[in-house]
GROMACS .gro file of N, CA and C in nm:
model
  363
    1MET      N    1  -1.406   0.647  -0.085
    1MET     CA    2  -1.390   0.578  -0.204
    1MET      C    3  -1.311   0.430  -0.171
    2PRO      N    4  -1.334   0.311  -0.194
    2PRO     CA    5  -1.266   0.207  -0.223
    2PRO      C    6  -1.121   0.220  -0.190
    3MET      N    7  -1.050   0.127  -0.105
    3MET     CA    8  -0.890   0.113  -0.086
    3MET      C    9  -0.848  -0.053  -0.136
    4PHE      N   10  -0.759  -0.020  -0.198
    4PHE     CA   11  -0.685  -0.151  -0.239
    4PHE      C   12  -0.536  -0.162  -0.188
    5ALA      N   13  -0.527  -0.272  -0.129
    5ALA     CA   14  -0.400  -0.306  -0.086
    5ALA      C   15  -0.261  -0.412  -0.183
    6PHE      N   16  -0.195  -0.394  -0.184
    6PHE     CA   17  -0.099  -0.461  -0.286
    6PHE      C   18   0.032  -0.488  -0.212
    7ILE      N   19   0.022  -0.608  -0.179
    7ILE     CA   20   0.164  -0.679  -0.133
    7ILE      C   21   0.282  -0.721  -0.226
    8CYS      N   22   0.337  -0.665  -0.263
    8CYS     CA   23   0.454  -0.682  -0.413
    8CYS      C   24   0.562  -0.738  -0.310
    9ARG      N   25   0.615  -0.872  -0.360
    9ARG     CA   26   0.709  -0.932  -0.276
    9ARG      C   27   0.819  -0.954  -0.401
   10ASP      N   28   0.960  -0.914  -0.362
   10ASP     CA   29   1.104  -0.904  -0.442
   10ASP      C   30   1.084  -1.018  -0.474
   11GLY      N   31   1.122  -1.166  -0.425
   11GLY     CA   32   1.129  -1.266  -0.475
   11GLY      C   33   1.281  -1.322  -0.491
   12GLY      N   34   1.385  -1.261  -0.413
   12GLY     CA   35   1.533  -1.327  -0.434
   12GLY      C   36   1.577  -1.138  -0.407
   13ASP      N   37   1.717  -1.139  -0.467
   13ASP     CA   38   1.788  -0.982  -0.412
   13ASP      C   39   1.760  -0.893  -0.534
   14LYS      N   40   1.669  -0.839  -0.536
   14LYS     CA   41   1.639  -0.696  -0.602
   14LYS      C   42   1.718  -0.584  -0.599
   15SER      N   43   1.816  -0.576  -0.498
   15SER     CA   44   1.876  -0.457  -0.461
   15SER      C   45   1.936  -0.327  -0.580
   16GLU      N   46   1.977  -0.444  -0.644
   16GLU     CA   47   2.032  -0.360  -0.784
   16GLU      C   48   1.946  -0.289  -0.867
   17ALA      N   49   1.852  -0.348  -0.872
   17ALA     CA   50   1.723  -0.310  -0.966
   17ALA      C   51   1.644  -0.197  -0.913
   18ARG      N   52   1.631  -0.221  -0.786
   18ARG     CA   53   1.575  -0.102  -0.715
   18ARG      C   54   1.635   0.004  -0.726
   19ARG      N   55   1.801   0.013  -0.700
   19ARG     CA   56   1.867   0.089  -0.719
   19ARG      C   57   1.855   0.157  -0.822
   20THR      N   58   1.860   0.089  -0.950
   20THR     CA   59   1.881   0.136  -1.094
   20THR      C   60   1.712   0.199  -1.109
   21HIS      N   61   1.632   0.179  -1.071
   21HIS     CA   62   1.495   0.230  -1.116
   21HIS      C   63   1.408   0.352  -0.972
   22LEU      N   64   1.488   0.363  -0.880
   22LEU     CA   65   1.448   0.432  -0.743
   22LEU      C   66   1.420   0.578  -0.831
   23ILE      N   67   1.480   0.660  -0.879
   23ILE     CA   68   1.429   0.771  -0.905
   23ILE      C   69   1.313   0.768  -1.021
   24GLU      N   70   1.333   0.699  -1.112
   24GLU     CA   71   1.214   0.682  -1.209
   24GLU      C   72   1.069   0.635  -1.114
   25HIS      N   73   1.052   0.523  -1.022
   25HIS     CA   74   0.980   0.512  -0.911
   25HIS      C   75   0.914   0.644  -0.828
   26LEU      N   76   1.042   0.681  -0.777
   26LEU     CA   77   1.000   0.772  -0.690
   26LEU      C   78   0.921   0.918  -0.773
   27ARG      N   79   0.971   0.947  -0.898
   27ARG     CA   80   0.899   1.054  -0.990
   27ARG      C   81   0.767   0.971  -1.003
   28TYR      N   82   0.708   0.882  -1.033
   28TYR     CA   83   0.590   0.789  -1.031
   28TYR      C   84   0.507   0.839  -0.942
   29VAL      N   85   0.571   0.800  -0.823
   29VAL     CA   86   0.477   0.762  -0.677
   29VAL      C   87   0.448   0.951  -0.669
   30GLU      N   88   0.555   1.034  -0.717
   30GLU     CA   89   0.482   1.167  -0.701
   30GLU      C   90   0.395   1.182  -0.775
   31SER      N   91   0.351   1.143  -0.899
   31SER     CA   92   0.282   1.203  -1.022
   31SER      C   93   0.147   1.149  -0.957
   32ILE      N   94   0.113   1.040  -0.855
   32ILE     CA   95   0.002   0.978  -0.835
   32ILE      C   96  -0.007   0.947  -0.683
   33VAL      N   97   0.037   1.075  -0.625
   33VAL     CA   98   0.086   1.049  -0.468
   33VAL      C   99  -0.111   1.082  -0.437
   34ASP      N  100  -0.169   1.139  -0.516
   34ASP     CA  101  -0.318   1.175  -0.484
   34ASP      C  102  -0.430   1.048  -0.423
   35HIS      N  103  -0.341   0.983  -0.502
   35HIS     CA  104  -0.471   0.815  -0.511
   35HIS      C  105  -0.373   0.745  -0.401
   36MET      N  106  -0.299   0.742  -0.333
   36MET     CA  107  -0.217   0.684  -0.253
   36MET      C  108  -0.267   0.720  -0.081
   37VAL      N  109  -0.283   0.594  -0.048
   37VAL     CA  110  -0.322   0.596   0.105
   37VAL      C  111  -0.163   0.584   0.179
   38VAL      N  112  -0.114   0.495   0.117
   38VAL     CA  113   0.059   0.475   0.175
   38VAL      C  114   0.127   0.373   0.125
   39GLY      N  115   0.257   0.390   0.113
   39GLY     CA  116   0.337   0.321   0.058
   39GLY      C  117   0.419   0.299   0.076
   40GLY      N  118   0.502   0.192   0.069
   40GLY     CA  119   0.671   0.202   0.143
   40GLY      C  120   0.723   0.055   0.094
   41PRO      N  121   0.875   0.037   0.132
   41PRO     CA  122   0.919  -0.085   0.125
   41PRO      C  123   0.886  -0.155   0.261
   42CYS      N  124   0.982  -0.251   0.264
   42CYS     CA  125   0.943  -0.377   0.357
   42CYS      C  126   1.064  -0.467   0.366
   43PRO      N  127   1.162  -0.412   0.466
   43PRO     CA  128   1.285  -0.486   0.522
   43PRO      C  129   1.222  -0.611   0.535
   44PRO      N  130   1.352  -0.699   0.546
   44PRO     CA  131   1.366  -0.877   0.619
   44PRO      C  132   1.347  -0.830   0.755
   45THR      N  133   1.296  -0.928   0.794
   45THR     CA  134   1.304  -0.940   0.979
   45THR      C  135   1.392  -1.014   0.992
   46ALA      N  136   1.484  -1.061   0.936
   46ALA     CA  137   1.609  -1.163   0.996
   46ALA      C  138   1.685  -1.172   0.857
   47PRO      N  139   1.794  -1.121   0.889
   47PRO     CA  140   1.866  -1.027   0.951
   47PRO      C  141   1.768  -0.890   0.929
   48PHE      N  142   1.737  -0.823   1.024
   48PHE     CA  143   1.674  -0.693   1.006
   48PHE      C  144   1.746  -0.598   0.957
   49ASP      N  145   1.761  -0.503   0.840
   49ASP     CA  146   1.878  -0.432   0.770
   49ASP      C  147   1.753  -0.350   0.689
   50LEU      N  148   1.755  -0.190   0.757
   50LEU     CA  149   1.703  -0.113   0.654
   50LEU      C  150   1.722  -0.104   0.534
   51ARG      N  151   1.877  -0.103   0.474
   51ARG     CA  152   1.896  -0.095   0.325
   51ARG      C  153   1.895  -0.211   0.270
   52GLN      N  154   1.817  -0.321   0.284
   52GLN     CA  155   1.752  -0.414   0.188
   52GLN      C  156   1.598  -0.448   0.221
   53PHE      N  157   1.534  -0.519   0.109
   53PHE     CA  158   1.394  -0.510   0.078
   53PHE      C  159   1.322  -0.637   0.032
   54GLU      N  160   1.232  -0.673   0.127
   54GLU     CA  161   1.203  -0.796   0.033
   54GLU      C  162   1.047  -0.808  -0.037
   55ALA      N  163   1.011  -0.680   0.038
   55ALA     CA  164   0.855  -0.634  -0.054
   55ALA      C  165   0.834  -0.516  -0.039
   56SER      N  166   0.744  -0.464  -0.089
   56SER     CA  167   0.670  -0.325  -0.066
   56SER      C  168   0.504  -0.365  -0.054
   57LEU      N  169   0.481  -0.262   0.012
   57LEU     CA  170   0.316  -0.239   0.030
   57LEU      C  171   0.282  -0.121  -0.003
   58MET      N  172   0.181  -0.136  -0.074
   58MET     CA  173   0.120  -0.025  -0.160
   58MET      C  174  -0.058  -0.020  -0.107
   59VAL      N  175  -0.109   0.120  -0.069
   59VAL     CA  176  -0.237   0.108  -0.065
   59VAL      C  177  -0.301   0.238  -0.112
   60TYR      N  178  -0.406   0.182  -0.234
   60TYR     CA  179  -0.431   0.318  -0.325
   60TYR      C  180  -0.582   0.320  -0.302
   61LYS      N  181  -0.620   0.445  -0.328
   61LYS     CA  182  -0.742   0.477  -0.307
   61LYS      C  183  -0.823   0.470  -0.493
   62ALA      N  184  -0.915   0.419  -0.505
   62ALA     CA  185  -0.955   0.380  -0.667
   62ALA      C  186  -1.121   0.337  -0.670
   63GLU      N  187  -1.160   0.359  -0.763
   63GLU     CA  188  -1.307   0.338  -0.795
   63GLU      C  189  -1.345   0.187  -0.807
   64THR      N  190  -1.219   0.107  -0.864
   64THR     CA  191  -1.262  -0.005  -0.905
   64THR      C  192  -1.094  -0.109  -0.863
   65MET      N  193  -1.111  -0.217  -0.844
   65MET     CA  194  -0.994  -0.290  -0.828
   65MET      C  195  -0.880  -0.278  -0.976
   66SER      N  196  -0.988  -0.240  -1.091
   66SER     CA  197  -0.879  -0.265  -1.224
   66SER      C  198  -0.822  -0.104  -1.236
   67GLN      N  199  -0.872  -0.013  -1.162
   67GLN     CA  200  -0.826   0.110  -1.149
   67GLN      C  201  -0.675   0.099  -1.046
   68ALA      N  202  -0.706   0.061  -0.943
   68ALA     CA  203  -0.640   0.049  -0.878
   68ALA      C  204  -0.509  -0.028  -0.900
   69ARG      N  205  -0.533  -0.148  -0.976
   69ARG     CA  206  -0.417  -0.252  -1.043
   69ARG      C  207  -0.350  -0.154  -1.154
   70GLU      N  208  -0.424  -0.058  -1.231
   70GLU     CA  209  -0.357   0.007  -1.345
   70GLU      C  210  -0.229   0.079  -1.300
   71LEU      N  211  -0.277   0.175  -1.131
   71LEU     CA  212  -0.226   0.275  -1.118
   71LEU      C  213  -0.065   0.199  -1.039
   72LEU      N  214  -0.096   0.027  -1.008
   72LEU     CA  215   0.029  -0.032  -0.950
   72LEU      C  216   0.103  -0.080  -1.113
   73GLU      N  217   0.038  -0.128  -1.179
   73GLU     CA  218   0.099  -0.170  -1.314
   73GLU      C  219   0.204  -0.064  -1.397
   74ASN      N  220   0.168   0.060  -1.385
   74ASN     CA  221   0.233   0.166  -1.450
   74ASN      C  222   0.398   0.235  -1.346
   75ASP      N  223   0.339   0.163  -1.242
   75ASP     CA  224   0.478   0.177  -1.177
   75ASP      C  225   0.651   0.145  -1.262
   76PRO      N  226   0.755   0.208  -1.229
   76PRO     CA  227   0.848   0.139  -1.314
   76PRO      C  228   0.915   0.033  -1.254
   77TYR      N  229   0.880  -0.015  -1.081
   77TYR     CA  230   0.905  -0.130  -1.039
   77TYR      C  231   0.813  -0.252  -1.107
   78TYR      N  232   0.742  -0.215  -1.131
   78TYR     CA  233   0.631  -0.292  -1.172
   78TYR      C  234   0.664  -0.321  -1.323
   79LYS      N  235   0.700  -0.269  -1.372
   79LYS     CA  236   0.711  -0.261  -1.554
   79LYS      C  237   0.846  -0.351  -1.533
   80ASN      N  238   0.954  -0.339  -1.464
   80ASN     CA  239   1.080  -0.372  -1.455
   80ASN      C  240   1.119  -0.465  -1.364
   81LYS      N  241   0.978  -0.556  -1.359
   81LYS     CA  242   1.020  -0.680  -1.266
   81LYS      C  243   1.045  -0.683  -1.151
   82ILE      N  244   1.071  -0.587  -1.074
   82ILE     CA  245   1.137  -0.565  -0.919
   82ILE      C  246   1.008  -0.683  -0.854
   83TRP      N  247   0.945  -0.689  -0.879
   83TRP     CA  248   0.863  -0.753  -0.771
   83TRP      C  249   0.793  -0.861  -0.860
   84ASP      N  250   0.815  -0.997  -0.780
   84ASP     CA  251   0.814  -1.126  -0.861
   84ASP      C  252   0.649  -1.134  -0.831
   85SER      N  253   0.580  -1.136  -0.729
   85SER     CA  254   0.429  -1.172  -0.716
   85SER      C  255   0.388  -1.032  -0.628
   86VAL      N  256   0.222  -1.033  -0.684
   86VAL     CA  257   0.165  -0.937  -0.588
   86VAL      C  258   0.025  -1.002  -0.531
   87GLU      N  259  -0.004  -0.968  -0.409
   87GLU     CA  260  -0.127  -1.028  -0.356
   87GLU      C  261  -0.217  -0.870  -0.380
   88THR      N  262  -0.343  -0.893  -0.394
   88THR     CA  263  -0.432  -0.787  -0.401
   88THR      C  264  -0.548  -0.790  -0.276
   89LEU      N  265  -0.536  -0.690  -0.195
   89LEU     CA  266  -0.681  -0.723  -0.111
   89LEU      C  267  -0.728  -0.607  -0.092
   90LEU      N  268  -0.865  -0.594  -0.075
   90LEU     CA  269  -0.980  -0.482  -0.057
   90LEU      C  270  -0.951  -0.435   0.087
   91PHE      N  271  -0.923  -0.304   0.102
   91PHE     CA  272  -0.867  -0.301   0.236
   91PHE      C  273  -0.984  -0.181   0.283
   92ASN      N  274  -0.997  -0.179   0.386
   92ASN     CA  275  -1.115  -0.102   0.492
   92ASN      C  276  -1.031  -0.065   0.634
   93PRO      N  277  -0.985   0.022   0.616
   93PRO     CA  278  -0.920   0.097   0.771
   93PRO      C  279  -1.016   0.100   0.887
   94VAL      N  280  -1.022   0.060   0.987
   94VAL     CA  281  -1.127   0.063   1.127
   94VAL      C  282  -1.076   0.144   1.234
   95ALA      N  283  -0.915   0.147   1.236
   95ALA     CA  284  -0.856   0.179   1.367
   95ALA      C  285  -0.699   0.209   1.359
   96GLY      N  286  -0.646   0.334   1.377
   96GLY     CA  287  -0.513   0.393   1.381
   96GLY      C  288  -0.540   0.522   1.352
   97THR      N  289  -0.405   0.600   1.388
   97THR     CA  290  -0.393   0.730   1.376
   97THR      C  291  -0.411   0.787   1.229
   98TYR      N  292  -0.454   0.702   1.115
   98TYR     CA  293  -0.457   0.776   0.991
   98TYR      C  294  -0.609   0.801   0.978
   99ILE      N  295  -0.694   0.755   1.055
   99ILE     CA  296  -0.848   0.754   1.059
   99ILE      C  297  -0.881   0.825   1.192
  100GLY      N  298  -0.762   0.871   1.253
  100GLY     CA  299  -0.813   0.966   1.405
  100GLY      C  300  -0.856   0.891   1.505
  101GLY      N  301  -0.804   0.747   1.510
  101GLY     CA  302  -0.861   0.673   1.641
  101GLY      C  303  -0.957   0.553   1.543
  102THR      N  304  -1.042   0.533   1.638
  102THR     CA  305  -1.117   0.422   1.554
  102THR      C  306  -1.267   0.445   1.520
  103THR      N  307  -1.344   0.406   1.434
  103THR     CA  308  -1.435   0.416   1.365
  103THR      C  309  -1.575   0.399   1.437
  104TRP      N  310  -1.552   0.331   1.552
  104TRP     CA  311  -1.640   0.279   1.661
  104TRP      C  312  -1.684   0.347   1.827
  105ASP      N  313  -1.789   0.356   1.866
  105ASP     CA  314  -1.785   0.338   2.014
  105ASP      C  315  -1.844   0.218   2.042
  106ILE      N  316  -1.825   0.185   2.177
  106ILE     CA  317  -1.892   0.086   2.246
  106ILE      C  318  -2.036   0.149   2.335
  107VAL      N  319  -2.122   0.117   2.318
  107VAL     CA  320  -2.243   0.161   2.414
  107VAL      C  321  -2.334   0.076   2.443
  108ASP      N  322  -2.369   0.084   2.592
  108ASP     CA  323  -2.426  -0.039   2.641
  108ASP      C  324  -2.375  -0.210   2.588
  109GLY      N  325  -2.248  -0.212   2.591
  109GLY     CA  326  -2.200  -0.341   2.505
  109GLY      C  327  -2.220  -0.363   2.371
  110GLN      N  328  -2.267  -0.286   2.305
  110GLN     CA  329  -2.285  -0.291   2.172
  110GLN      C  330  -2.171  -0.156   2.109
  111MET      N  331  -2.148  -0.232   1.964
  111MET     CA  332  -2.007  -0.160   1.874
  111MET      C  333  -2.112  -0.063   1.767
  112ILE      N  334  -2.120   0.119   1.807
  112ILE     CA  335  -2.186   0.157   1.747
  112ILE      C  336  -2.052   0.251   1.648
  113ARG      N  337  -2.143   0.237   1.490
  113ARG     CA  338  -2.056   0.296   1.434
  113ARG      C  339  -2.052   0.484   1.400
  114LYS      N  340  -1.949   0.527   1.403
  114LYS     CA  341  -1.936   0.650   1.455
  114LYS      C  342  -1.987   0.744   1.310
  115ALA      N  343  -2.068   0.828   1.352
  115ALA     CA  344  -2.132   0.888   1.211
  115ALA      C  345  -2.028   0.956   1.078
  116ASN      N  346  -1.886   0.998   1.174
  116ASN     CA  347  -1.808   1.071   1.081
  116ASN      C  348  -1.685   0.993   1.069
  117ALA      N  349  -1.705   0.852   1.088
  117ALA     CA  350  -1.554   0.749   1.043
  117ALA      C  351  -1.535   0.740   0.891
  118GLN      N  352  -1.409   0.757   0.887
  118GLN     CA  353  -1.352   0.757   0.764
  118GLN      C  354  -1.300   0.626   0.695
  119THR      N  355  -1.402   0.532   0.640
  119THR     CA  356  -1.387   0.438   0.642
  119THR      C  357  -1.369   0.409   0.469
  120ALA      N  358  -1.342   0.303   0.386
  120ALA     CA  359  -1.357   0.307   0.266
  120ALA      C  360  -1.490   0.276   0.201
  121GLU      N  361  -1.592   0.243   0.333
  121GLU     CA  362  -1.698   0.181   0.275
  121GLU      C  363  -1.751   0.327   0.200
   0.00000   0.00000   0.00000
């Protein structure tokens, strides 16, 4: 099933708004967790502070981009304008612990796709 990544930028200090809508947001995430690959907040890199956020990254599994966008737009953080901008990307994971390593082998200098590779294709 295709995967879609959303980079949702706060565009300023939205700490108070995030706190206000946190429980509603978390309940929504629980209700759609079967459609989520991963999601979470992105703290600023300078100064590094895990209590502050400048964006969120959400990756959804959906048949179409419009279905994934609908999942995002129903999120209370989206509805309450926590995010000032949203970038949408088609996402195809090919390496990492989520997919159990890599989706390829290199044989005789050639990349060969593994038969059991878990990609978005």
